[in-house]
Amino acid sequence: MSEIRVKKLREGATLPTYGTAYSAGADLYACLAENITIAPGETAFIPTGIALEVPERCAGLIYARSGLACKRGLAPANKVGVVDSDYRGEIMVALHNHGSEPQTVANGERIAQMVITPVLTPAYVEAEELSDTVRASGGFGSTGK
């Protein structure tokens, strides 16, 4: 198993943890001086108090925690956050309240999960033609018919 170096930027910050031995995503924790209440339809940037070294040719993808999203309507505003391997600033989670009630985020609460994944960075080259496929240019809802 590999390691990722994590630097605590704030007192009380918590390193990412896995809920089980087979969890794909590591939980990220709020690092707050005081609770933050997010009104319905609003977004708040929640600090984690950590910076980390994502390995080269990888990215840290920040996803919603299913329980938080389904039970309380709180999920990343950008749907999936991307932490590039050369970023060394604090990991922030833009939590959006999709629900109809205000939601309070407490210090130390698990607010999102991060998956470290390999990234391909191919060169994009202009072409006059593309290879033919059965699907061709069929878009939304075109498969399975």
PDB file of C-alpha atoms in Angstrom:
ATOM      1  CA  MET A   1       0.000   0.000   0.000  1.00  0.00           C
ATOM      2  CA  SER A   2       1.299   3.469  -0.820  1.00  0.00           C
ATOM      3  CA  GLU A   3       1.311   6.570   1.336  1.00  0.00           C
ATOM      4  CA  ILE A   4       0.224  10.172   0.837  1.00  0.00           C
ATOM      5  CA  ARG A   5       1.950  12.887   2.790  1.00  0.00           C
ATOM      6  CA  VAL A   6      -0.511  15.132   4.660  1.00  0.00           C
ATOM      7  CA  LYS A   7       0.271  18.419   6.377  1.00  0.00           C
ATOM      8  CA  LYS A   8      -1.997  19.745   9.119  1.00  0.00           C
ATOM      9  CA  LEU A   9      -2.571  23.459   8.538  1.00  0.00           C
ATOM     10  CA  ARG A  10      -4.899  24.069  11.476  1.00  0.00           C
ATOM     11  CA  GLU A  11      -5.039  22.850  15.033  1.00  0.00           C
ATOM     12  CA  GLY A  12      -7.553  20.047  15.373  1.00  0.00           C
ATOM     13  CA  ALA A  13      -7.369  18.951  11.731  1.00  0.00           C
ATOM     14  CA  THR A  14      -8.012  15.268  11.077  1.00  0.00           C
ATOM     15  CA  LEU A  15      -6.165  13.205   8.488  1.00  0.00           C
ATOM     16  CA  PRO A  16      -8.383  11.398   5.946  1.00  0.00           C
ATOM     17  CA  THR A  17      -9.555   7.971   7.098  1.00  0.00           C
ATOM     18  CA  TYR A  18     -11.162   4.954   5.449  1.00  0.00           C
ATOM     19  CA  GLY A  19     -14.432   3.700   6.940  1.00  0.00           C
ATOM     20  CA  THR A  20     -13.600   0.068   6.175  1.00  0.00           C
ATOM     21  CA  ALA A  21     -10.642  -1.892   4.841  1.00  0.00           C
ATOM     22  CA  TYR A  22     -12.239  -1.910   1.364  1.00  0.00           C
ATOM     23  CA  SER A  23     -13.532   1.681   1.164  1.00  0.00           C
ATOM     24  CA  ALA A  24     -12.552   3.370  -2.107  1.00  0.00           C
ATOM     25  CA  GLY A  25     -12.886   6.879  -0.678  1.00  0.00           C
ATOM     26  CA  ALA A  26     -11.199   8.327   2.386  1.00  0.00           C
ATOM     27  CA  ASP A  27     -13.386  10.567   4.539  1.00  0.00           C
ATOM     28  CA  LEU A  28     -12.525  14.264   4.747  1.00  0.00           C
ATOM     29  CA  TYR A  29     -13.328  16.111   7.966  1.00  0.00           C
ATOM     30  CA  ALA A  30     -14.494  19.659   8.659  1.00  0.00           C
ATOM     31  CA  CYS A  31     -11.946  21.732  10.569  1.00  0.00           C
ATOM     32  CA  LEU A  32     -13.944  24.635  11.991  1.00  0.00           C
ATOM     33  CA  ALA A  33     -13.532  27.155  14.778  1.00  0.00           C
ATOM     34  CA  GLU A  34     -17.336  27.229  15.028  1.00  0.00           C
ATOM     35  CA  ASN A  35     -20.246  25.417  13.391  1.00  0.00           C
ATOM     36  CA  ILE A  36     -21.421  26.626   9.981  1.00  0.00           C
ATOM     37  CA  THR A  37     -25.098  26.617   8.997  1.00  0.00           C
ATOM     38  CA  ILE A  38     -25.844  26.331   5.298  1.00  0.00           C
ATOM     39  CA  ALA A  39     -29.239  27.660   4.203  1.00  0.00           C
ATOM     40  CA  PRO A  40     -31.282  25.833   1.555  1.00  0.00           C
ATOM     41  CA  GLY A  41     -29.882  26.551  -1.898  1.00  0.00           C
ATOM     42  CA  GLU A  42     -26.668  28.013  -0.459  1.00  0.00           C
ATOM     43  CA  THR A  43     -23.045  26.882  -0.687  1.00  0.00           C
ATOM     44  CA  ALA A  44     -20.359  27.176   1.989  1.00  0.00           C
ATOM     45  CA  PHE A  45     -16.637  26.492   1.658  1.00  0.00           C
ATOM     46  CA  ILE A  46     -15.737  24.096   4.453  1.00  0.00           C
ATOM     47  CA  PRO A  47     -12.042  23.916   5.386  1.00  0.00           C
ATOM     48  CA  THR A  48     -10.457  20.564   6.162  1.00  0.00           C
ATOM     49  CA  GLY A  49      -7.342  22.024   7.756  1.00  0.00           C
ATOM     50  CA  ILE A  50      -5.070  19.811   5.654  1.00  0.00           C
ATOM     51  CA  ALA A  51      -2.905  19.978   2.549  1.00  0.00           C
ATOM     52  CA  LEU A  52      -1.589  16.861   0.855  1.00  0.00           C
ATOM     53  CA  GLU A  53       0.698  15.501  -1.848  1.00  0.00           C
ATOM     54  CA  VAL A  54      -1.345  13.695  -4.455  1.00  0.00           C
ATOM     55  CA  PRO A  55       1.076  11.453  -6.384  1.00  0.00           C
ATOM     56  CA  GLU A  56       2.165  12.557  -9.857  1.00  0.00           C
ATOM     57  CA  ARG A  57      -0.097  11.313 -12.647  1.00  0.00           C
ATOM     58  CA  CYS A  58      -2.933  10.985 -10.133  1.00  0.00           C
ATOM     59  CA  ALA A  59      -5.759  13.209  -8.906  1.00  0.00           C
ATOM     60  CA  GLY A  60      -7.733  13.375  -5.701  1.00  0.00           C
ATOM     61  CA  LEU A  61     -11.409  13.310  -6.643  1.00  0.00           C
ATOM     62  CA  ILE A  62     -13.741  14.682  -3.980  1.00  0.00           C
ATOM     63  CA  TYR A  63     -17.203  13.145  -3.927  1.00  0.00           C
ATOM     64  CA  ALA A  64     -20.278  13.410  -1.724  1.00  0.00           C
ATOM     65  CA  ARG A  65     -20.650  11.095   1.228  1.00  0.00           C
ATOM     66  CA  SER A  66     -23.819   9.165   0.439  1.00  0.00           C
ATOM     67  CA  GLY A  67     -25.321   9.492   3.917  1.00  0.00           C
ATOM     68  CA  LEU A  68     -24.750  13.241   4.097  1.00  0.00           C
ATOM     69  CA  ALA A  69     -26.124  13.784   0.595  1.00  0.00           C
ATOM     70  CA  CYS A  70     -29.168  11.516   0.903  1.00  0.00           C
ATOM     71  CA  LYS A  71     -30.175  12.211   4.503  1.00  0.00           C
ATOM     72  CA  ARG A  72     -29.266  15.919   4.786  1.00  0.00           C
ATOM     73  CA  GLY A  73     -29.010  17.157   1.200  1.00  0.00           C
ATOM     74  CA  LEU A  74     -25.364  18.249   1.558  1.00  0.00           C
ATOM     75  CA  ALA A  75     -23.048  17.501  -1.362  1.00  0.00           C
ATOM     76  CA  PRO A  76     -20.144  19.188  -3.142  1.00  0.00           C
ATOM     77  CA  ALA A  77     -21.444  22.123  -5.200  1.00  0.00           C
ATOM     78  CA  ASN A  78     -19.191  21.232  -8.126  1.00  0.00           C
ATOM     79  CA  LYS A  79     -20.399  17.580  -7.999  1.00  0.00           C
ATOM     80  CA  VAL A  80     -16.819  16.253  -8.105  1.00  0.00           C
ATOM     81  CA  GLY A  81     -13.897  18.290  -6.843  1.00  0.00           C
ATOM     82  CA  VAL A  82     -10.503  17.753  -8.438  1.00  0.00           C
ATOM     83  CA  VAL A  83      -7.251  18.018  -6.476  1.00  0.00           C
ATOM     84  CA  ASP A  84      -4.344  18.151  -8.932  1.00  0.00           C
ATOM     85  CA  SER A  85      -1.041  16.518  -8.037  1.00  0.00           C
ATOM     86  CA  ASP A  86       0.784  19.880  -7.994  1.00  0.00           C
ATOM     87  CA  TYR A  87      -1.700  21.595  -5.625  1.00  0.00           C
ATOM     88  CA  ARG A  88      -0.359  22.163  -2.111  1.00  0.00           C
ATOM     89  CA  GLY A  89      -3.015  24.456  -0.624  1.00  0.00           C
ATOM     90  CA  GLU A  90      -5.690  23.615   1.895  1.00  0.00           C
ATOM     91  CA  ILE A  91      -8.326  21.128   0.789  1.00  0.00           C
ATOM     92  CA  MET A  92     -11.657  22.946   0.864  1.00  0.00           C
ATOM     93  CA  VAL A  93     -15.047  21.366   0.193  1.00  0.00           C
ATOM     94  CA  ALA A  94     -17.744  23.554  -1.349  1.00  0.00           C
ATOM     95  CA  LEU A  95     -20.811  22.011   0.319  1.00  0.00           C
ATOM     96  CA  HIS A  96     -24.163  22.892  -1.220  1.00  0.00           C
ATOM     97  CA  ASN A  97     -27.462  22.448   0.614  1.00  0.00           C
ATOM     98  CA  HIS A  98     -29.834  20.835  -1.896  1.00  0.00           C
ATOM     99  CA  GLY A  99     -32.523  20.401   0.770  1.00  0.00           C
ATOM    100  CA  SER A 100     -35.333  22.582   2.057  1.00  0.00           C
ATOM    101  CA  GLU A 101     -34.034  22.995   5.633  1.00  0.00           C
ATOM    102  CA  PRO A 102     -30.900  24.731   6.954  1.00  0.00           C
ATOM    103  CA  GLN A 103     -28.118  22.263   7.754  1.00  0.00           C
ATOM    104  CA  THR A 104     -25.379  22.783  10.323  1.00  0.00           C
ATOM    105  CA  VAL A 105     -21.889  21.393   9.776  1.00  0.00           C
ATOM    106  CA  ALA A 106     -19.914  20.770  12.953  1.00  0.00           C
ATOM    107  CA  ASN A 107     -16.179  20.667  13.567  1.00  0.00           C
ATOM    108  CA  GLY A 108     -14.833  17.164  13.033  1.00  0.00           C
ATOM    109  CA  GLU A 109     -17.811  16.050  10.944  1.00  0.00           C
ATOM    110  CA  ARG A 110     -17.141  13.893   7.882  1.00  0.00           C
ATOM    111  CA  ILE A 111     -18.087  16.149   4.946  1.00  0.00           C
ATOM    112  CA  ALA A 112     -16.917  14.385   1.775  1.00  0.00           C
ATOM    113  CA  GLN A 113     -14.794  11.516   0.542  1.00  0.00           C
ATOM    114  CA  MET A 114     -11.699  11.568  -1.628  1.00  0.00           C
ATOM    115  CA  VAL A 115     -10.644   8.895  -4.101  1.00  0.00           C
ATOM    116  CA  ILE A 116      -7.086   8.912  -5.438  1.00  0.00           C
ATOM    117  CA  THR A 117      -7.151   7.857  -9.072  1.00  0.00           C
ATOM    118  CA  PRO A 118      -4.656   7.604 -11.947  1.00  0.00           C
ATOM    119  CA  VAL A 119      -4.890  10.308 -14.615  1.00  0.00           C
ATOM    120  CA  LEU A 120      -3.996  10.073 -18.287  1.00  0.00           C
ATOM    121  CA  THR A 121      -2.831  13.283 -19.958  1.00  0.00           C
ATOM    122  CA  PRO A 122      -2.824  12.544 -23.686  1.00  0.00           C
ATOM    123  CA  ALA A 123      -1.948  15.141 -26.291  1.00  0.00           C
ATOM    124  CA  TYR A 124      -4.998  16.372 -28.210  1.00  0.00           C
ATOM    125  CA  VAL A 125      -4.380  16.514 -31.950  1.00  0.00           C
ATOM    126  CA  GLU A 126      -6.682  17.832 -34.622  1.00  0.00           C
ATOM    127  CA  ALA A 127      -7.919  15.248 -37.156  1.00  0.00           C
ATOM    128  CA  GLU A 128      -9.900  15.507 -40.377  1.00  0.00           C
ATOM    129  CA  GLU A 129     -11.730  12.223 -39.673  1.00  0.00           C
ATOM    130  CA  LEU A 130     -12.408   9.967 -36.680  1.00  0.00           C
ATOM    131  CA  SER A 131     -12.652   6.167 -36.708  1.00  0.00           C
ATOM    132  CA  ASP A 132     -16.114   4.745 -37.382  1.00  0.00           C
ATOM    133  CA  THR A 133     -18.097   2.923 -34.666  1.00  0.00           C
ATOM    134  CA  VAL A 134     -21.532   1.290 -34.425  1.00  0.00           C
ATOM    135  CA  ARG A 135     -22.735   4.123 -32.185  1.00  0.00           C
ATOM    136  CA  ALA A 136     -21.182   6.884 -34.318  1.00  0.00           C
ATOM    137  CA  SER A 137     -22.644  10.241 -33.236  1.00  0.00           C
ATOM    138  CA  GLY A 138     -25.610   8.831 -31.303  1.00  0.00           C
ATOM    139  CA  GLY A 139     -25.865  10.867 -28.101  1.00  0.00           C
ATOM    140  CA  PHE A 140     -28.101  10.974 -25.048  1.00  0.00           C
ATOM    141  CA  GLY A 141     -30.440   7.970 -24.887  1.00  0.00           C
ATOM    142  CA  SER A 142     -29.130   6.435 -28.116  1.00  0.00           C
ATOM    143  CA  THR A 143     -27.796   3.152 -26.729  1.00  0.00           C
ATOM    144  CA  GLY A 144     -29.821   0.056 -25.890  1.00  0.00           C
ATOM    145  CA  LYS A 145     -32.408   0.577 -28.632  1.00  0.00           C
TER     146      LYS A 145
END
